[in-house]
Amino acid sequence: MTNTTPENNQSPAVTVSGLSKRFGRVRAVDDVTLNIPAGGVYGLLGPNGSGKTTLLSMLAGFLNPTAGAITLLGETGAAGQRAALRHVGALIERPTFWPYLSCRDNLRCLQGIYASHGGDDEIEELLDTVNLDGDAATRKFRACSTGMKQRLGIAATLLGNPSLLILDEPTNGLDPSGIVEVRELIRDLAAADSTRNGQPRTIILASHLLNEVEQVCDCVGVMARGKLLYSGPVSGMGTTSSNGRVHIRTTDDDQAANLLSEAGWELLDQSEDGLNVAATPGREWEITRDLANAGIYVAELRPTVGSLEAGFMAVTGESGGENE
Amino acid sequence: MTNINPVIVALRWEWFRLSRRVGFWAIVGILGLFVVGALAIAVGMRFVPAVGETMPAYGFPHVVFDVLSTLAPFLGVILAGFIFGGEFGWGTWRASLARGMPASRLILLKILLGAVVLVVIWIVAWCLAALVGLVAGENGAEGIIQQSPGFPEGWGDAGLKFASAWPVAVAYLALGTLLCVIGRSTAFGVGVGIGLIVAETIGYRLLGLLAGLIWDIELVDYLRWTLQGVSSGLLGNDEPKAIVFLPALLAYAGLFCWVTLAIFSRRDLDS
């Protein structure tokens, strides 16, 4: 398992160690160890049944781990996790509210239960933030569209301005403009500090949309078959699929291709744009040396960064098709 | 708001949700019909049929609580269904417990709400009956007391009748809670709960037969009266006084709560 996170002076928002969850004979989450740095957006990717939602449910305190330990916002143990959960907003699987209450009353109820002190101003601000103000606020939850329910779910996670947000596919059911709005909201929320000791807010975002993760997240974790296969910067996912691949443009690509082949370099492909050559990182200079010695000059040489999709496929071992 | 105890605040919002359920008010309305019906019959007859004398003022609460005592087990179970069961169907346990509130606190809060609602219903019914009694009843009724030992001897006994019916309802509220949690549904909790009440009545009759024919010992008597929910035990002729069973009822309520918490805390919180 790869577990690389960016350099960060602050203690991680979430640390899990050897975390497992079994449902009968099924290992939904299998010995996951993970650090999620404080601040920023951490994406969680994985195919259906990979264990993402189970992992998030354990972080949110909904599921009891079979084994392993969770440190949430620096708090450990059952009592510690419960204390930390006061500063955690979670929307997992689907938004759940009392169907006979209006959107506004649902939020007021939860505000009372969570002992959030924002009062009516907080409710109105949140309704406005998720575009549920006006008539939508007075609509009964059971009469809301899927998108409205999802928006209300996001609003509920923001009650009390929590330090950690756990969002499980928050753009599900939203129309394209709604998806864009929610992504912008997530970025804005990540940029703002939480009320808890002025700490930066951390957002964990599980999504099946690779471009969403690419656009919104700073770091990403990839799960498959209950295991965490990769954890690190989003950009690192691309290089995972392109290790040892260099793109070259020269003054004479045909001659360069012949020369490099004769010199023992593996020519991967050639097009009008240039050559792709297999080269382990750190040996790129040898290519320029060989070409220069033959009187061929390099116009461009760069490691090829693969797409997140390609990286995802490489990490999960998927041969193709839709991921979740 | 910051100075108010979080438990009181949470209790307030529990009540807010319960009070917005049409079904809850329908149950209260039906109960009200029973109370008013019992009072109407008492006023219409204005005498105790067994001895043919006029009903004293304190007899009216007695009559009303005869009805309420019979309904108390059903009321307790149905109220539990309203307070607890919906949370499973809607998946709102997750919403309520998302910020680290202990499940034990939330469950006890809900049972407390049910107990408070029952107290309010009891007080309203008792006050209404007492008011009607003061208007329509007689001041004294020595003859009735002498000829009908089961009849209350004064306002104190009428108050005791009130005090006995409430723990019955609370015990069944706790039982209904347990059943809802076991079955994770309102339908299961209320359905099985009402089934158990019926089974208890049958069991009471069977134990009565055993007590009369075979054992005739106090333990069997105790069991059968407890089984019946002491619905008519208080101030009965040869029946044990219900006050004897109050500790047993409260112990039942405590046991049901404890088992409910044990089951709930061990379980995952499914959506």
Coordinates of C-alpha atoms in Angstrom, one line a residue:
Chain A
M1 CA 0.0 0.0 0.0
T2 CA 1.3 3.5 -0.8
N3 CA 0.6 6.0 1.8
T4 CA 2.2 9.3 0.9
T5 CA 0.9 12.6 2.0
P6 CA 2.2 16.1 1.4
E7 CA 4.5 17.7 3.9
N8 CA 2.3 19.2 6.6
N9 CA 3.3 20.8 9.9
Q10 CA -0.1 20.3 11.4
S11 CA -1.3 17.1 13.0
P12 CA -3.5 15.1 10.6
A13 CA -7.2 15.6 10.6
V14 CA -7.7 11.9 10.5
T15 CA -5.4 9.0 11.2
V16 CA -6.6 5.4 10.9
S17 CA -4.5 2.5 11.7
G18 CA -5.2 -1.1 10.8
L19 CA -8.8 -0.4 10.4
S20 CA -11.0 -3.3 9.3
K21 CA -14.7 -3.9 9.1
R22 CA -16.3 -7.2 8.4
F23 CA -19.9 -8.0 7.6
G24 CA -20.1 -11.7 8.2
R25 CA -17.5 -13.2 5.9
V26 CA -17.2 -10.1 3.8
R27 CA -14.2 -7.8 4.6
A28 CA -15.7 -4.4 3.6
V29 CA -12.6 -2.6 4.8
D30 CA -9.4 -4.5 5.2
D31 CA -6.5 -3.3 7.3
V32 CA -6.5 0.3 6.1
T33 CA -3.9 2.7 7.5
L34 CA -4.2 6.3 6.4
N35 CA -3.3 9.8 7.3
I36 CA -5.5 12.6 6.0
P37 CA -3.7 16.0 6.4
A38 CA -5.5 18.9 8.1
G39 CA -6.8 21.4 5.6
G40 CA -7.8 20.9 2.0
V41 CA -9.9 18.4 0.2
Y42 CA -9.1 14.7 0.3
G43 CA -10.8 12.6 -2.3
L44 CA -11.7 9.0 -1.9
L45 CA -12.0 7.0 -5.1
G46 CA -12.8 3.4 -5.7
P47 CA -15.1 1.1 -7.7
N48 CA -18.4 -0.1 -6.3
G49 CA -18.0 -2.1 -3.2
S50 CA -14.5 -1.0 -2.6
G51 CA -15.2 0.0 1.0
K52 CA -15.3 3.8 0.7
T53 CA -18.7 4.3 2.3
T54 CA -17.9 1.8 5.0
L55 CA -14.7 3.6 5.8
L56 CA -16.4 7.0 5.9
S57 CA -19.2 5.5 8.1
M58 CA -16.7 4.3 10.6
L59 CA -15.1 7.8 10.6
A60 CA -18.5 9.3 11.2
G61 CA -19.2 6.9 14.1
F62 CA -22.1 5.1 12.4
L63 CA -20.3 1.8 12.1
N64 CA -18.2 0.1 14.8
P65 CA -14.8 -1.1 13.4
T66 CA -14.1 -4.8 13.7
A67 CA -10.4 -3.9 14.3
G68 CA -8.1 -0.9 14.2
A69 CA -8.0 2.6 15.6
I70 CA -9.3 5.9 14.5
T71 CA -7.8 9.3 15.6
L72 CA -10.2 12.1 14.7
L73 CA -9.1 15.7 15.0
G74 CA -6.4 14.5 17.4
E75 CA -8.9 12.6 19.6
T76 CA -8.6 8.8 20.1
G77 CA -10.7 6.2 21.7
A78 CA -14.5 5.9 21.8
A79 CA -15.0 8.9 24.1
G80 CA -12.4 10.9 22.2
Q81 CA -14.0 10.1 18.9
R82 CA -17.4 11.1 20.3
A83 CA -16.0 14.4 21.5
A84 CA -14.4 15.0 18.1
L85 CA -17.6 14.2 16.2
R86 CA -19.1 17.4 17.6
H87 CA -16.9 19.1 15.1
V88 CA -17.6 16.7 12.2
G89 CA -20.3 17.2 9.6
A90 CA -21.2 14.0 7.7
L91 CA -23.3 13.3 4.7
I92 CA -23.1 9.6 3.9
E93 CA -25.0 7.6 1.3
R94 CA -28.1 9.7 1.3
P95 CA -29.5 12.7 3.2
T96 CA -31.9 11.5 6.0
F97 CA -34.4 13.9 7.4
W98 CA -37.9 13.9 8.9
P99 CA -40.2 13.8 5.9
Y100 CA -43.1 15.7 7.5
L101 CA -41.0 18.7 8.4
S102 CA -40.0 21.5 6.1
C103 CA -36.4 22.0 5.1
R104 CA -36.1 24.9 7.5
D105 CA -37.7 23.0 10.4
N106 CA -35.4 20.0 9.7
L107 CA -32.4 22.2 10.1
R108 CA -33.8 23.9 13.2
C109 CA -34.4 20.5 14.7
L110 CA -30.8 19.3 14.0
Q111 CA -29.4 22.7 15.2
G112 CA -31.2 22.0 18.5
I113 CA -30.0 18.4 18.7
Y114 CA -26.4 19.4 17.8
A115 CA -26.5 22.2 20.4
S116 CA -25.3 24.6 17.7
H117 CA -25.7 28.2 18.9
G118 CA -26.1 29.9 15.5
G119 CA -29.8 30.6 15.9
D120 CA -32.1 31.6 13.1
D121 CA -29.3 33.5 11.3
E122 CA -27.3 30.4 10.8
I123 CA -30.3 28.5 9.4
E124 CA -31.1 31.3 6.9
E125 CA -27.5 31.6 5.9
L126 CA -27.1 27.9 5.3
L127 CA -30.4 27.7 3.3
D128 CA -29.1 30.6 1.3
T129 CA -25.7 28.9 0.8
V130 CA -27.3 25.8 -0.7
N131 CA -29.9 27.7 -2.6
L132 CA -32.9 26.5 -0.6
D133 CA -34.2 29.9 0.5
G134 CA -37.6 31.3 -0.3
D135 CA -40.4 28.8 -1.0
A136 CA -38.0 25.8 -1.0
A137 CA -37.3 26.4 2.6
T138 CA -40.9 25.8 3.6
R139 CA -41.4 22.7 1.4
K140 CA -41.8 19.4 3.3
F141 CA -38.8 17.2 2.9
R142 CA -40.9 14.4 1.4
A143 CA -42.0 16.8 -1.3
C144 CA -38.4 17.8 -2.2
S145 CA -36.6 16.7 -5.4
T146 CA -33.5 14.6 -5.1
G147 CA -31.4 17.6 -5.7
M148 CA -33.1 19.6 -3.0
K149 CA -32.7 16.8 -0.6
Q150 CA -29.0 16.6 -1.4
R151 CA -28.6 20.3 -0.9
L152 CA -30.4 20.1 2.5
G153 CA -28.0 17.3 3.4
I154 CA -25.0 19.5 2.7
A155 CA -26.6 22.4 4.7
A156 CA -27.0 20.0 7.6
T157 CA -23.4 19.0 7.6
L158 CA -22.4 22.7 7.8
L159 CA -24.4 23.3 11.0
G160 CA -22.0 24.6 13.7
N161 CA -19.3 25.3 11.2
P162 CA -17.5 22.0 11.7
S163 CA -13.7 21.4 11.3
L164 CA -14.1 18.2 9.3
L165 CA -16.7 17.5 6.6
I166 CA -17.3 14.0 5.3
L167 CA -19.2 14.1 2.0
D168 CA -20.1 10.9 0.3
E169 CA -20.9 11.6 -3.3
P170 CA -22.5 15.0 -2.5
T171 CA -23.3 15.8 -6.2
N172 CA -25.5 12.8 -6.6
G173 CA -28.9 13.8 -8.1
L174 CA -27.8 17.4 -8.8
D175 CA -28.2 18.9 -12.3
P176 CA -25.1 20.1 -14.1
S177 CA -25.4 23.7 -12.7
G178 CA -26.0 22.3 -9.2
I179 CA -22.9 20.1 -9.6
V180 CA -20.8 23.1 -10.5
E181 CA -22.2 25.1 -7.6
V182 CA -21.5 22.3 -5.1
R183 CA -18.0 21.9 -6.3
E184 CA -17.4 25.6 -5.9
L185 CA -19.0 25.5 -2.5
I186 CA -16.6 22.6 -1.5
R187 CA -13.6 24.6 -2.6
D188 CA -14.8 27.7 -0.7
L189 CA -15.4 25.7 2.4
A190 CA -12.0 24.2 2.2
A191 CA -10.5 27.6 1.9
A192 CA -12.3 28.9 5.0
D193 CA -11.2 28.2 8.6
S194 CA -13.5 26.4 10.9
T195 CA -14.6 27.7 14.2
R196 CA -12.6 25.1 16.1
N197 CA -9.5 26.9 17.4
G198 CA -9.2 28.6 14.0
Q199 CA -8.0 25.3 12.5
P200 CA -8.2 24.8 8.7
R201 CA -11.2 22.9 7.6
T202 CA -10.7 19.5 6.1
I203 CA -13.1 17.9 3.6
I204 CA -13.2 14.2 2.8
L205 CA -15.0 13.8 -0.5
A206 CA -15.9 10.3 -1.8
S207 CA -16.8 10.4 -5.4
H208 CA -17.1 8.2 -8.4
L209 CA -16.4 11.1 -10.7
L210 CA -12.7 11.2 -11.5
N211 CA -12.9 14.7 -13.0
E212 CA -14.6 15.9 -9.8
V213 CA -11.8 14.6 -7.7
E214 CA -9.3 16.1 -10.1
Q215 CA -10.9 19.5 -10.0
V216 CA -11.6 19.7 -6.3
C217 CA -9.2 17.6 -4.4
D218 CA -5.6 18.2 -3.2
C219 CA -4.9 14.6 -2.2
V220 CA -6.6 11.4 -3.1
G221 CA -7.0 7.9 -1.7
V222 CA -7.9 4.9 -3.9
M223 CA -9.6 1.9 -2.6
A224 CA -10.4 -1.4 -4.1
R225 CA -11.7 -4.7 -2.5
G226 CA -11.6 -3.0 0.9
K227 CA -7.9 -2.1 0.7
L228 CA -6.3 1.3 0.4
L229 CA -4.1 1.1 -2.7
Y230 CA -2.9 4.6 -3.0
S231 CA -2.9 7.8 -0.9
G232 CA -1.2 10.9 -1.9
P233 CA -1.3 14.0 -4.1
V234 CA -3.7 13.9 -7.0
S235 CA -0.8 14.7 -9.3
G236 CA 1.0 11.6 -8.1
M237 CA -1.8 9.4 -9.4
G238 CA -0.9 10.5 -13.0
T239 CA 2.8 9.7 -12.6
T240 CA 1.8 6.3 -11.2
S241 CA 0.6 5.4 -14.6
S242 CA 3.5 7.1 -16.5
N243 CA 6.6 6.0 -14.5
G244 CA 9.5 5.8 -16.9
R245 CA 7.8 7.5 -19.9
V246 CA 9.4 10.5 -21.6
H247 CA 8.1 12.6 -24.4
I248 CA 10.7 14.0 -26.9
R249 CA 10.6 16.4 -29.8
T250 CA 13.8 16.9 -31.8
T251 CA 15.1 18.6 -34.9
D252 CA 14.7 15.2 -36.7
D253 CA 12.4 12.8 -35.0
D254 CA 12.9 9.9 -37.5
Q255 CA 16.6 10.0 -37.2
A256 CA 16.3 10.3 -33.4
A257 CA 14.0 7.3 -33.3
N258 CA 16.5 5.1 -35.2
L259 CA 19.4 6.4 -33.1
L260 CA 17.8 5.8 -29.7
S261 CA 16.7 2.3 -30.8
E262 CA 20.2 1.4 -31.8
A263 CA 21.5 2.9 -28.5
G264 CA 19.2 0.5 -26.6
W265 CA 16.4 2.8 -25.6
E266 CA 12.9 1.4 -25.9
L267 CA 10.8 3.4 -28.3
L268 CA 7.2 3.2 -27.2
D269 CA 5.6 5.1 -30.0
Q270 CA 6.2 7.9 -32.5
S271 CA 3.8 10.4 -33.9
E272 CA 3.9 13.9 -35.6
D273 CA 4.1 15.3 -32.1
G274 CA 7.3 13.5 -31.3
L275 CA 8.6 10.3 -29.6
N276 CA 7.6 8.5 -26.4
V277 CA 10.6 6.7 -24.9
A278 CA 10.8 4.4 -21.9
A279 CA 13.2 5.9 -19.5
T280 CA 13.4 5.4 -15.7
P281 CA 13.3 8.7 -13.8
G282 CA 16.7 10.4 -13.6
R283 CA 18.1 9.0 -16.8
E284 CA 16.5 11.7 -19.1
W285 CA 19.9 13.5 -19.4
E286 CA 21.4 10.4 -21.1
I287 CA 18.8 10.7 -23.9
T288 CA 19.8 14.3 -24.6
R289 CA 23.5 13.3 -24.5
D290 CA 23.1 10.5 -27.0
L291 CA 21.1 12.7 -29.3
A292 CA 23.5 15.7 -29.0
N293 CA 26.5 13.4 -29.8
A294 CA 24.7 12.5 -33.1
G295 CA 24.1 16.1 -33.9
I296 CA 20.3 15.9 -33.2
Y297 CA 19.1 18.7 -30.9
V298 CA 16.2 18.3 -28.4
A299 CA 13.4 20.9 -28.8
E300 CA 11.3 19.4 -25.9
L301 CA 11.8 16.7 -23.3
R302 CA 9.4 16.0 -20.5
P303 CA 8.1 13.2 -18.4
T304 CA 4.6 12.2 -19.5
V305 CA 2.0 12.7 -16.8
G306 CA -0.8 10.3 -17.3
S307 CA -4.4 11.2 -16.6
L308 CA -6.1 10.5 -13.3
E309 CA -8.2 8.0 -15.0
A310 CA -5.1 6.1 -16.3
G311 CA -3.6 6.4 -12.9
F312 CA -6.8 5.0 -11.3
M313 CA -6.8 2.1 -13.7
A314 CA -3.1 1.4 -13.0
V315 CA -3.6 1.5 -9.2
T316 CA -6.8 -0.5 -9.1
G317 CA -5.7 -2.9 -11.8
E318 CA -8.9 -2.2 -13.7
S319 CA -8.7 -2.9 -17.4
G320 CA -11.3 -0.3 -18.3
G321 CA -14.9 0.5 -18.0
E322 CA -16.8 2.8 -15.7
N323 CA -15.6 3.1 -12.1
E324 CA -18.7 3.0 -9.9
Chain B
M1 CA -30.0 29.4 24.2
T2 CA -26.5 28.9 25.3
N3 CA -27.5 28.8 29.0
I4 CA -30.2 26.2 28.5
N5 CA -29.2 22.7 29.3
P6 CA -28.6 20.8 26.0
V7 CA -30.8 18.0 27.3
I8 CA -33.7 20.3 27.7
V9 CA -33.1 21.8 24.3
A10 CA -33.0 18.4 22.7
L11 CA -36.1 17.4 24.6
R12 CA -37.8 20.5 23.2
W13 CA -37.0 19.5 19.7
E14 CA -38.1 15.9 20.2
W15 CA -41.4 17.3 21.3
F16 CA -41.4 19.7 18.3
R17 CA -41.2 16.7 16.0
L18 CA -43.8 14.6 17.8
S19 CA -46.2 17.5 18.0
R20 CA -46.1 17.8 14.2
R21 CA -47.2 14.3 13.6
V22 CA -50.9 14.0 12.7
G23 CA -51.1 10.4 13.9
F24 CA -50.0 11.5 17.4
W25 CA -52.9 14.0 17.7
A26 CA -55.3 11.4 16.3
I27 CA -54.3 9.0 19.1
V28 CA -54.7 11.8 21.7
G29 CA -58.1 12.6 20.1
I30 CA -59.3 9.0 20.4
L31 CA -58.1 8.8 24.0
G32 CA -60.0 12.0 24.6
L33 CA -63.2 10.4 23.2
F34 CA -62.8 7.5 25.6
V35 CA -62.4 9.9 28.5
V36 CA -65.3 12.1 27.5
G37 CA -67.4 9.0 26.8
A38 CA -66.6 7.6 30.3
L39 CA -67.5 10.9 31.9
A40 CA -70.7 11.2 29.9
I41 CA -71.8 7.7 31.0
A42 CA -70.9 8.6 34.6
V43 CA -72.8 11.8 34.5
G44 CA -75.8 10.2 32.7
M45 CA -76.1 7.4 35.2
R46 CA -74.9 9.4 38.2
F47 CA -75.0 6.4 40.4
V48 CA -73.0 3.3 41.1
P49 CA -74.9 0.5 39.6
A50 CA -73.6 -2.1 42.1
V51 CA -75.3 -0.3 45.0
G52 CA -77.7 2.0 43.3
E53 CA -76.4 5.2 45.0
T54 CA -75.4 8.5 43.6
M55 CA -71.7 8.9 42.5
P56 CA -69.5 11.0 44.8
A57 CA -67.4 13.8 43.2
Y58 CA -64.1 11.9 43.6
G59 CA -65.8 8.8 41.9
F60 CA -65.5 10.5 38.5
P61 CA -61.7 10.4 38.3
H62 CA -62.0 6.8 39.4
V63 CA -64.3 6.0 36.5
V64 CA -62.1 7.8 34.0
F65 CA -59.0 6.1 35.2
D66 CA -60.6 2.7 35.1
V67 CA -60.8 3.4 31.3
L68 CA -57.4 4.9 31.1
S69 CA -55.8 2.1 33.0
T70 CA -57.3 -0.4 30.5
L71 CA -55.9 1.7 27.6
A72 CA -52.6 2.5 29.2
P73 CA -50.7 -0.6 27.8
F74 CA -51.9 0.1 24.3
L75 CA -51.2 3.8 24.7
G76 CA -47.7 3.1 25.9
V77 CA -46.8 0.8 23.0
I78 CA -48.4 3.1 20.3
L79 CA -46.6 6.1 21.8
A80 CA -43.3 4.3 21.6
G81 CA -44.1 3.6 18.0
F82 CA -44.6 7.3 17.3
I83 CA -41.5 8.4 19.2
F84 CA -39.1 5.7 18.1
G85 CA -40.2 3.7 15.1
G86 CA -40.2 6.3 12.4
E87 CA -36.5 7.0 13.0
F88 CA -35.7 3.6 11.6
G89 CA -37.8 3.9 8.5
W90 CA -36.6 7.4 7.6
G91 CA -33.0 6.6 8.6
T92 CA -33.0 9.7 10.9
W93 CA -31.0 8.0 13.7
R94 CA -28.0 9.0 11.7
A95 CA -29.0 12.6 11.5
S96 CA -29.7 12.7 15.2
L97 CA -26.5 10.9 16.2
A98 CA -24.2 12.4 13.6
R99 CA -22.5 14.8 16.0
G100 CA -21.5 12.4 18.7
M101 CA -24.6 12.5 20.9
P102 CA -24.5 9.2 22.8
A103 CA -27.3 6.8 21.6
S104 CA -28.1 6.1 25.3
R105 CA -28.8 9.8 25.9
L106 CA -31.1 10.1 22.9
I107 CA -33.1 6.9 23.7
L108 CA -33.5 8.0 27.4
L109 CA -34.5 11.4 26.1
K110 CA -37.2 9.9 24.0
I111 CA -38.5 7.7 26.8
L112 CA -38.5 10.8 29.0
L113 CA -40.6 12.6 26.4
G114 CA -43.1 9.8 26.3
A115 CA -43.3 9.7 30.1
V116 CA -43.9 13.5 30.2
V117 CA -46.5 13.3 27.5
L118 CA -48.3 10.6 29.5
V119 CA -48.2 12.7 32.6
V120 CA -49.7 15.6 30.8
I121 CA -52.5 13.4 29.3
W122 CA -53.1 12.0 32.8
I123 CA -53.3 15.4 34.5
V124 CA -55.6 16.8 31.8
A125 CA -57.9 13.7 32.1
W126 CA -57.9 13.8 35.9
C127 CA -58.5 17.5 36.2
L128 CA -61.4 17.2 33.7
A129 CA -62.9 14.3 35.5
A130 CA -62.5 16.0 38.9
L131 CA -64.1 19.2 37.5
V132 CA -67.1 17.2 36.1
G133 CA -67.3 15.4 39.4
L134 CA -67.4 18.6 41.4
V135 CA -70.3 19.9 39.3
A136 CA -72.3 16.7 38.8
G137 CA -71.3 14.5 41.8
E138 CA -72.5 14.2 45.4
N139 CA -70.5 15.5 48.3
G140 CA -70.6 12.4 50.5
A141 CA -71.3 8.7 49.8
E142 CA -70.7 6.7 53.0
G143 CA -73.2 4.1 51.8
I144 CA -71.3 3.4 48.7
I145 CA -68.0 2.9 50.5
Q146 CA -69.5 0.6 53.0
Q147 CA -71.4 -1.5 50.4
S148 CA -68.7 -1.4 47.7
P149 CA -65.2 -1.9 49.2
G150 CA -63.5 -1.5 45.8
F151 CA -64.8 2.1 45.5
P152 CA -62.4 5.0 46.4
E153 CA -62.8 6.3 49.9
G154 CA -61.9 9.9 48.9
W155 CA -59.8 12.2 46.8
G156 CA -56.6 10.5 48.1
D157 CA -57.7 7.2 46.6
A158 CA -58.7 8.9 43.4
G159 CA -55.2 10.3 43.2
L160 CA -53.7 6.9 43.9
K161 CA -55.6 5.6 40.9
F162 CA -54.0 8.2 38.8
A163 CA -50.5 7.3 40.2
S164 CA -51.0 3.7 39.4
A165 CA -52.0 3.9 35.8
W166 CA -49.1 6.1 34.8
P167 CA -46.3 3.5 35.6
V168 CA -48.3 0.9 33.6
A169 CA -48.2 3.1 30.5
V170 CA -44.5 3.9 31.1
A171 CA -43.6 0.2 31.4
Y172 CA -45.3 -0.5 28.1
L173 CA -43.7 2.6 26.6
A174 CA -40.3 1.0 27.5
L175 CA -41.5 -2.3 26.1
G176 CA -42.7 -0.7 22.9
T177 CA -39.3 1.0 22.6
L178 CA -37.5 -2.3 23.0
L179 CA -39.7 -4.0 20.4
C180 CA -39.2 -1.1 17.9
V181 CA -35.4 -1.3 18.4
I182 CA -35.4 -5.1 18.0
G183 CA -37.5 -5.0 14.9
R184 CA -36.0 -1.7 13.6
S185 CA -39.5 -0.6 12.6
T186 CA -42.7 1.0 14.0
A187 CA -44.9 -1.7 12.5
F188 CA -43.0 -4.5 14.2
G189 CA -42.9 -2.6 17.6
V190 CA -46.5 -1.7 17.7
G191 CA -47.8 -4.9 16.2
V192 CA -45.9 -7.3 18.4
G193 CA -46.5 -5.0 21.4
I194 CA -50.3 -5.1 21.0
G195 CA -50.0 -8.9 20.4
L196 CA -48.1 -9.2 23.7
I197 CA -50.8 -7.3 25.5
V198 CA -53.4 -9.6 24.2
A199 CA -51.3 -12.6 25.1
E200 CA -50.8 -11.2 28.6
T201 CA -54.6 -11.1 29.0
I202 CA -54.9 -14.7 28.0
G203 CA -52.0 -15.6 30.2
Y204 CA -53.7 -13.8 33.1
R205 CA -56.8 -15.9 32.6
L206 CA -54.8 -19.1 32.5
L207 CA -52.8 -18.2 35.6
G208 CA -56.1 -17.4 37.3
L209 CA -57.3 -20.9 36.5
L210 CA -54.0 -22.4 37.8
A211 CA -54.2 -20.2 40.9
G212 CA -57.7 -21.4 41.6
L213 CA -57.4 -25.0 40.6
I214 CA -53.9 -26.1 41.3
W215 CA -51.5 -23.8 43.2
D216 CA -53.5 -21.1 44.8
I217 CA -50.3 -19.4 46.0
E218 CA -49.4 -15.8 46.3
L219 CA -46.7 -16.0 43.7
V220 CA -49.2 -17.0 41.0
D221 CA -51.5 -14.2 42.0
Y222 CA -48.6 -11.8 41.9
L223 CA -47.6 -12.9 38.5
R224 CA -51.1 -12.8 37.0
W225 CA -51.7 -9.3 38.4
T226 CA -48.4 -8.1 37.1
L227 CA -49.1 -9.6 33.8
Q228 CA -52.4 -7.9 33.6
G229 CA -50.5 -4.6 33.9
V230 CA -52.3 -3.9 37.2
S231 CA -54.9 -2.2 35.1
S232 CA -57.6 -2.8 37.6
G233 CA -55.6 -3.9 40.6
L234 CA -55.8 -0.7 42.6
L235 CA -58.4 -0.6 45.3
G236 CA -59.9 -3.9 44.1
N237 CA -62.0 -6.0 46.4
D238 CA -59.9 -9.0 46.9
E239 CA -57.3 -7.9 44.4
P240 CA -53.8 -6.8 45.5
K241 CA -53.3 -3.1 45.7
A242 CA -51.6 -1.8 42.6
I243 CA -49.2 0.2 44.7
V244 CA -47.6 -3.1 45.5
F245 CA -46.7 -3.6 41.9
L246 CA -45.3 -0.1 41.2
P247 CA -41.7 -1.2 42.0
A248 CA -42.2 -4.2 39.7
L249 CA -43.5 -2.0 36.9
L250 CA -40.6 0.5 37.3
A251 CA -38.2 -2.4 37.4
Y252 CA -39.7 -3.7 34.1
A253 CA -39.4 -0.3 32.6
G254 CA -35.8 -0.1 33.7
L255 CA -35.0 -3.6 32.4
F256 CA -36.5 -2.8 29.0
C257 CA -34.6 0.4 28.8
W258 CA -31.3 -1.3 29.7
V259 CA -31.8 -4.1 27.1
T260 CA -32.8 -1.5 24.5
L261 CA -29.6 0.5 25.2
A262 CA -27.5 -2.7 25.2
I263 CA -28.9 -3.8 21.8
F264 CA -28.7 -0.3 20.2
S265 CA -25.2 0.5 21.3
R266 CA -23.8 -2.8 20.0
R267 CA -25.4 -2.3 16.6
D268 CA -24.1 -0.4 13.6
L269 CA -26.2 2.5 12.7
D270 CA -27.6 1.5 9.4
S271 CA -29.0 4.1 7.1

